[in-house]
Short mmCIF file of C-alpha atoms in Angstrom, two decimals:
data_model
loop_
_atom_site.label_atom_id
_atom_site.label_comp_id
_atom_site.label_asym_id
_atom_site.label_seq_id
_atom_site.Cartn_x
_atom_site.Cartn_y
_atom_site.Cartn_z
CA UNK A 225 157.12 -89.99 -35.95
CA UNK A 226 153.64 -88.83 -37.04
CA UNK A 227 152.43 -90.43 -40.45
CA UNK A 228 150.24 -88.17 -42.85
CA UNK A 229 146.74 -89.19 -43.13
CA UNK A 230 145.99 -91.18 -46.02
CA UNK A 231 143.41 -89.50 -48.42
CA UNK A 232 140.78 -91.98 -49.34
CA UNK A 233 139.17 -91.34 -52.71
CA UNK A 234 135.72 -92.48 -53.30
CA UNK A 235 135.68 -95.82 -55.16
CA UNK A 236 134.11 -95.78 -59.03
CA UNK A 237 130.88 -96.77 -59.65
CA UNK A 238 131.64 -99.98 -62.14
CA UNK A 239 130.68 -99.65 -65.38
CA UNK A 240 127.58 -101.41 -66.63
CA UNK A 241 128.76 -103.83 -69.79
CA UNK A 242 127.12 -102.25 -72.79
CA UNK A 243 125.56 -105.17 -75.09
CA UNK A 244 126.14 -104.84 -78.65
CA UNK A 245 122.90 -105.41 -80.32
CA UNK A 246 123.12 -106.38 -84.10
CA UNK A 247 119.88 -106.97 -85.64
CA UNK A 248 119.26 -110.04 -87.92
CA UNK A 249 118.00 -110.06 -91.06
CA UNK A 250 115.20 -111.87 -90.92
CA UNK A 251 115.23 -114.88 -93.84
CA UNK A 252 112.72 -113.28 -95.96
CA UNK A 253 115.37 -109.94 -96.18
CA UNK A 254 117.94 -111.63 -97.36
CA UNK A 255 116.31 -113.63 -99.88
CA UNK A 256 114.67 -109.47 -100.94
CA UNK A 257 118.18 -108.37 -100.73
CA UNK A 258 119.96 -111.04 -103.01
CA UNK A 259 117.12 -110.82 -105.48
CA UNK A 260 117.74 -106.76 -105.42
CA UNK A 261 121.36 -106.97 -105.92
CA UNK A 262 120.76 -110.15 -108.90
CA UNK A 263 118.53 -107.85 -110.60
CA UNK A 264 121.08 -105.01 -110.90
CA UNK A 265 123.40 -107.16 -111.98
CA UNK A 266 121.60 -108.10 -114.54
CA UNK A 267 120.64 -104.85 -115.64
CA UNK A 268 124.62 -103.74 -115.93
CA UNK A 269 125.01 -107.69 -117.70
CA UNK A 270 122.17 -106.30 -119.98
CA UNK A 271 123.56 -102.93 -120.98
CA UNK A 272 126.93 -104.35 -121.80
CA UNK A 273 126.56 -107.48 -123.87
CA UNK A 274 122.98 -107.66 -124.42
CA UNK A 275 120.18 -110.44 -122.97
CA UNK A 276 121.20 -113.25 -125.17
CA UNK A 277 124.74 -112.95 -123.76
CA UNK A 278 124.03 -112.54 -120.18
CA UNK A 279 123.75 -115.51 -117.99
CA UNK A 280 122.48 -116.53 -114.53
CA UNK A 281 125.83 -117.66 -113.82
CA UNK A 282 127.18 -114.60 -114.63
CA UNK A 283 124.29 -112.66 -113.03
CA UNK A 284 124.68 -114.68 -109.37
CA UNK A 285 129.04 -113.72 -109.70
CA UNK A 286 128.50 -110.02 -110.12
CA UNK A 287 125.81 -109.88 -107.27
CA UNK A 288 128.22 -111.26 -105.34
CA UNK A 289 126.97 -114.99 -104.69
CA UNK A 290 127.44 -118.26 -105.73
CA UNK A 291 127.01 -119.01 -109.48
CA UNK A 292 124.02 -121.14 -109.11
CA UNK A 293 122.03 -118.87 -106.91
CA UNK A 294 120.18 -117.05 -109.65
CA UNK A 295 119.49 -120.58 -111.22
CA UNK A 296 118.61 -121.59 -108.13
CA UNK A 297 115.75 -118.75 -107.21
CA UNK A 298 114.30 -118.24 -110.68
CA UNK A 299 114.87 -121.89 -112.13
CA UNK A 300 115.71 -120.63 -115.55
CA UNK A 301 116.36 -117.55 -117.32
CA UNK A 302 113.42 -116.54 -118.70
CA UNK A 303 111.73 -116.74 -115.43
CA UNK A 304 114.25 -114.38 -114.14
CA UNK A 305 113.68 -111.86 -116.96
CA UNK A 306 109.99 -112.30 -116.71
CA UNK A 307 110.45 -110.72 -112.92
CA UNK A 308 112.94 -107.80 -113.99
CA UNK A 309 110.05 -106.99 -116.40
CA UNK A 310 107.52 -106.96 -113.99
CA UNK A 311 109.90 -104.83 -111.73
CA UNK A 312 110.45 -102.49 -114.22
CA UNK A 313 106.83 -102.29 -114.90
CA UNK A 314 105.85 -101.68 -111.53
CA UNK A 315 108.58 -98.81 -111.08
CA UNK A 316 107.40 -97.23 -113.85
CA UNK A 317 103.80 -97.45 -112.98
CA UNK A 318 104.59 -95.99 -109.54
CA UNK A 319 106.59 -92.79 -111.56
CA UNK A 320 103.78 -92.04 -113.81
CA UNK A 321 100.99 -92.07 -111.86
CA UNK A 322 103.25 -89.57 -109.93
CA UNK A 323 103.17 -87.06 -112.76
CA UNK A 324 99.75 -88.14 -114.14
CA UNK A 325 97.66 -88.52 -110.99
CA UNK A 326 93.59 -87.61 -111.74
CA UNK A 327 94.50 -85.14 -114.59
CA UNK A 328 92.46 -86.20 -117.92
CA UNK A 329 92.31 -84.26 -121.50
CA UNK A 330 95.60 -82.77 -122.33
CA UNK A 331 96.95 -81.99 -118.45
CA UNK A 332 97.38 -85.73 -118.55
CA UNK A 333 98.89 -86.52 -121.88
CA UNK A 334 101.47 -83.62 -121.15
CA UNK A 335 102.24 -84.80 -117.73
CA UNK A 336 102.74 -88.38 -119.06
CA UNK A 337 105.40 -86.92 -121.56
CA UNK A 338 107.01 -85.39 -118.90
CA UNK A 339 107.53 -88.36 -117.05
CA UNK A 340 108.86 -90.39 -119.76
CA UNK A 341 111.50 -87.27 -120.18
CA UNK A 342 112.54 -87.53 -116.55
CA UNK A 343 112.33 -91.42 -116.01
CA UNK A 344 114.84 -91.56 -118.74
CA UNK A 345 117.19 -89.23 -117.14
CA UNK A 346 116.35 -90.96 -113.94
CA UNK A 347 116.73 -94.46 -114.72
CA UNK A 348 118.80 -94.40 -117.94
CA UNK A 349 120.30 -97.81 -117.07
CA UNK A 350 117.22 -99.41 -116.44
CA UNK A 351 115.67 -98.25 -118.88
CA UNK A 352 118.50 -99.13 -121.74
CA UNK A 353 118.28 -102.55 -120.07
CA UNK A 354 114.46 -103.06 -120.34
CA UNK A 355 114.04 -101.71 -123.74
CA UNK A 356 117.03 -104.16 -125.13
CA UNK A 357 115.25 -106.98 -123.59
CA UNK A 358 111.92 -106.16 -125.40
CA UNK A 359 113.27 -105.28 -128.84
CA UNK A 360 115.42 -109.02 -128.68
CA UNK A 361 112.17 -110.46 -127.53
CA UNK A 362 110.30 -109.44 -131.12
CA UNK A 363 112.24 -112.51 -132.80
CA UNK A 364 110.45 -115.37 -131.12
CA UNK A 365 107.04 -115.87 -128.89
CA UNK A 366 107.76 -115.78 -125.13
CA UNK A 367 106.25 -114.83 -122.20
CA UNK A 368 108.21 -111.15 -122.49
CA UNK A 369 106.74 -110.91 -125.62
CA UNK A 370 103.41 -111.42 -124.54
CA UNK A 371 102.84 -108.85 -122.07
CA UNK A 372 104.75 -106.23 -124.09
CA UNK A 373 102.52 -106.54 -126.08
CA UNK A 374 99.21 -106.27 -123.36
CA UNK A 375 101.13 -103.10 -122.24
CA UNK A 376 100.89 -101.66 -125.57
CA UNK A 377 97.07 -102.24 -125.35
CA UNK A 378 97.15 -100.50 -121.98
CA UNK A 379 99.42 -97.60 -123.20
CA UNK A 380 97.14 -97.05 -126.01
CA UNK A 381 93.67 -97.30 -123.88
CA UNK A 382 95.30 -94.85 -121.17
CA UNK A 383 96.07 -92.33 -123.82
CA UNK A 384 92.33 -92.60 -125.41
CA UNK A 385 90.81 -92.58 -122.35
CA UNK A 386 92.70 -88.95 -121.93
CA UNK A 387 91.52 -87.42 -125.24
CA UNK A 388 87.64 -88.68 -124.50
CA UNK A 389 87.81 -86.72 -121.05
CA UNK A 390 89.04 -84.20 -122.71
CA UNK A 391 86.42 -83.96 -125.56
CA UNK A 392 83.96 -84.61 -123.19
CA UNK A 393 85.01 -81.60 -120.60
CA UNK A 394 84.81 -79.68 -124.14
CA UNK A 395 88.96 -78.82 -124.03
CA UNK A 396 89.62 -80.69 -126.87
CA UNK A 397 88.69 -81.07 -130.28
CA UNK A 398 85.87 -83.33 -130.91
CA UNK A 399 87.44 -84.03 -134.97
CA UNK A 400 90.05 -85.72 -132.82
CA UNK A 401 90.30 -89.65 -132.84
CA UNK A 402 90.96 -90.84 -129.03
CA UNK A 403 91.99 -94.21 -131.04
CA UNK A 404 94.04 -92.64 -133.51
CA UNK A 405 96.07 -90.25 -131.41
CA UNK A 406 96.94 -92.89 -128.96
CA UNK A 407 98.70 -94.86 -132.17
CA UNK A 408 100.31 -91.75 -132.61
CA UNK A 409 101.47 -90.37 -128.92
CA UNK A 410 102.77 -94.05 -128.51
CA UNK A 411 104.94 -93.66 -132.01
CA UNK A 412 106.21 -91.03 -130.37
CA UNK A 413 106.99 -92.31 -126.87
CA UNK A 414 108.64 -95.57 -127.80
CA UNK A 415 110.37 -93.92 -131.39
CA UNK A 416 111.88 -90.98 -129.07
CA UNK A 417 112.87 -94.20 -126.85
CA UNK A 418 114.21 -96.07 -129.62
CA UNK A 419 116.64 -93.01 -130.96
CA UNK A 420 117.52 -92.77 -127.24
CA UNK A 421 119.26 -96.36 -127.31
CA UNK A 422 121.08 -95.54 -130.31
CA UNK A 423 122.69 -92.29 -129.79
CA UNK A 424 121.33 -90.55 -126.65
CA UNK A 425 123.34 -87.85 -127.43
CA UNK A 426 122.26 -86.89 -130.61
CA UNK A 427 118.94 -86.28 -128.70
CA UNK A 428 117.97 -83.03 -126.53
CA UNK A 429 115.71 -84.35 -124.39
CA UNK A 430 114.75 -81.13 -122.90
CA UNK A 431 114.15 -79.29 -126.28
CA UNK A 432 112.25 -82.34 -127.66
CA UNK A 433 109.77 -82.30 -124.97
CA UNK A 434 109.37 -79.10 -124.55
CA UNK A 435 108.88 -78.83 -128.57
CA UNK A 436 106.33 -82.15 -127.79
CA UNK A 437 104.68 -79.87 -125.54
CA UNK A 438 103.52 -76.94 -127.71
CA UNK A 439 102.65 -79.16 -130.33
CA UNK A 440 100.39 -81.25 -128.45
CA UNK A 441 98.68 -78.09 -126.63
CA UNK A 442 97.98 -76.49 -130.63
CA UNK A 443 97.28 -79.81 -131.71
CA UNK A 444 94.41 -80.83 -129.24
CA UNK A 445 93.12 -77.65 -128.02
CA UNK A 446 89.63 -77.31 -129.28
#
């Protein structure tokens, strides 16, 4: 009795093991990385109970680590806030230099309002946060309290420096007082800021700024 021919079928090439390659964080990224996610902690802590009431403890739990961690990093408290400050600072820097870039004269001091409009739309809880830890700094001398106050200086010197360019490029009125109108562009920034933390509802961000905006083009236009 015949038998059939047996079909042989060509044998599979084996499959080459694929290696699963999972890249480290290197030390130095997870030490960036806890210190990012302590720091936003902090700034929900912040918003809901205030600075006095917020603690590293609490700060390393809602990050997500142990409750020592923060203590551990920063050594106390103040340290820590002294960083979020310069954090903050550094963001904002980075945003208004964005709007303000080499403008002088009024371009610049109308750019600069329009990036305080959008940072606090932006970074409302940051923001809220930062501003609650300067205003419970006022009480008692600290480090905090110290360079708030060389900000103000540089606020101030930024928005002089704007109005001489402008005088000087012959936009804007010489009867002007560089000094003077940075007092007053700085009542303005940090009072509009102020009202912000206490209702920011009540305000119309868009409308004030925009209202901001034709006043300061009537007001400085020579």
């Amino acid at each position: 009795m015949a038998t059939k021919p047996v079909k042989k079928t060509a044998a599979k090439p084996a499959k080459t093991p694929v290696k699963k390659t999972s890249k480290r964080m290197t030390q130095a990224e997870r030490t960036a990385l806890s210190d990012q996610r302590m720091f936003e902690a902090a700034i929900t802590l912040i918003n809901e109970h205030g600075t006095q009431k917020t603690t590293l403890k609490e700060i390393g739990e809602l990050a997500g680590y142990s409750r020592g961690l923060a203590n551990y990093r920063f050594g106390s408290k103040e340290v820590f806030l002294d960083e979020l400050f310069t954090r903050f600072d550094g963001r904002w820097k980075e945003h208004i230099q964005a709007y303000v870039e080499d403008q002088s004269g009024i371009a610049a001091v109308r750019a600069a309002a329009k990036a305080l409009r959008d940072f606090l739309k932006l970074e409302s809880g940051y923001m809220r946060a930062m501003y609650m830890l300067w205003y419970e700094s006022l009480g008692h001398n600290s480090v905090i309290l110290s360079r708030l106050s060389g900000h103000h200086d540089v606020y101030r010197k930024d928005a002089a420096k704007w109005i001489r360019q402008g005088i000087a490029g012959g936009e804007i009125d010489p009867r002007i007082s560089p000094d003077q109108f940075a007092v007053q562009y700085c009542a303005f920034i940090f009072g509009t800021v102020y009202q912000w933390l206490v209702k920011a509802e009540a305000l119309d961000l868009d409308a004030l700024f925009s209202d901001y905006d034709s006043n300061i083009i009537k007001l400085l236009s020579k």
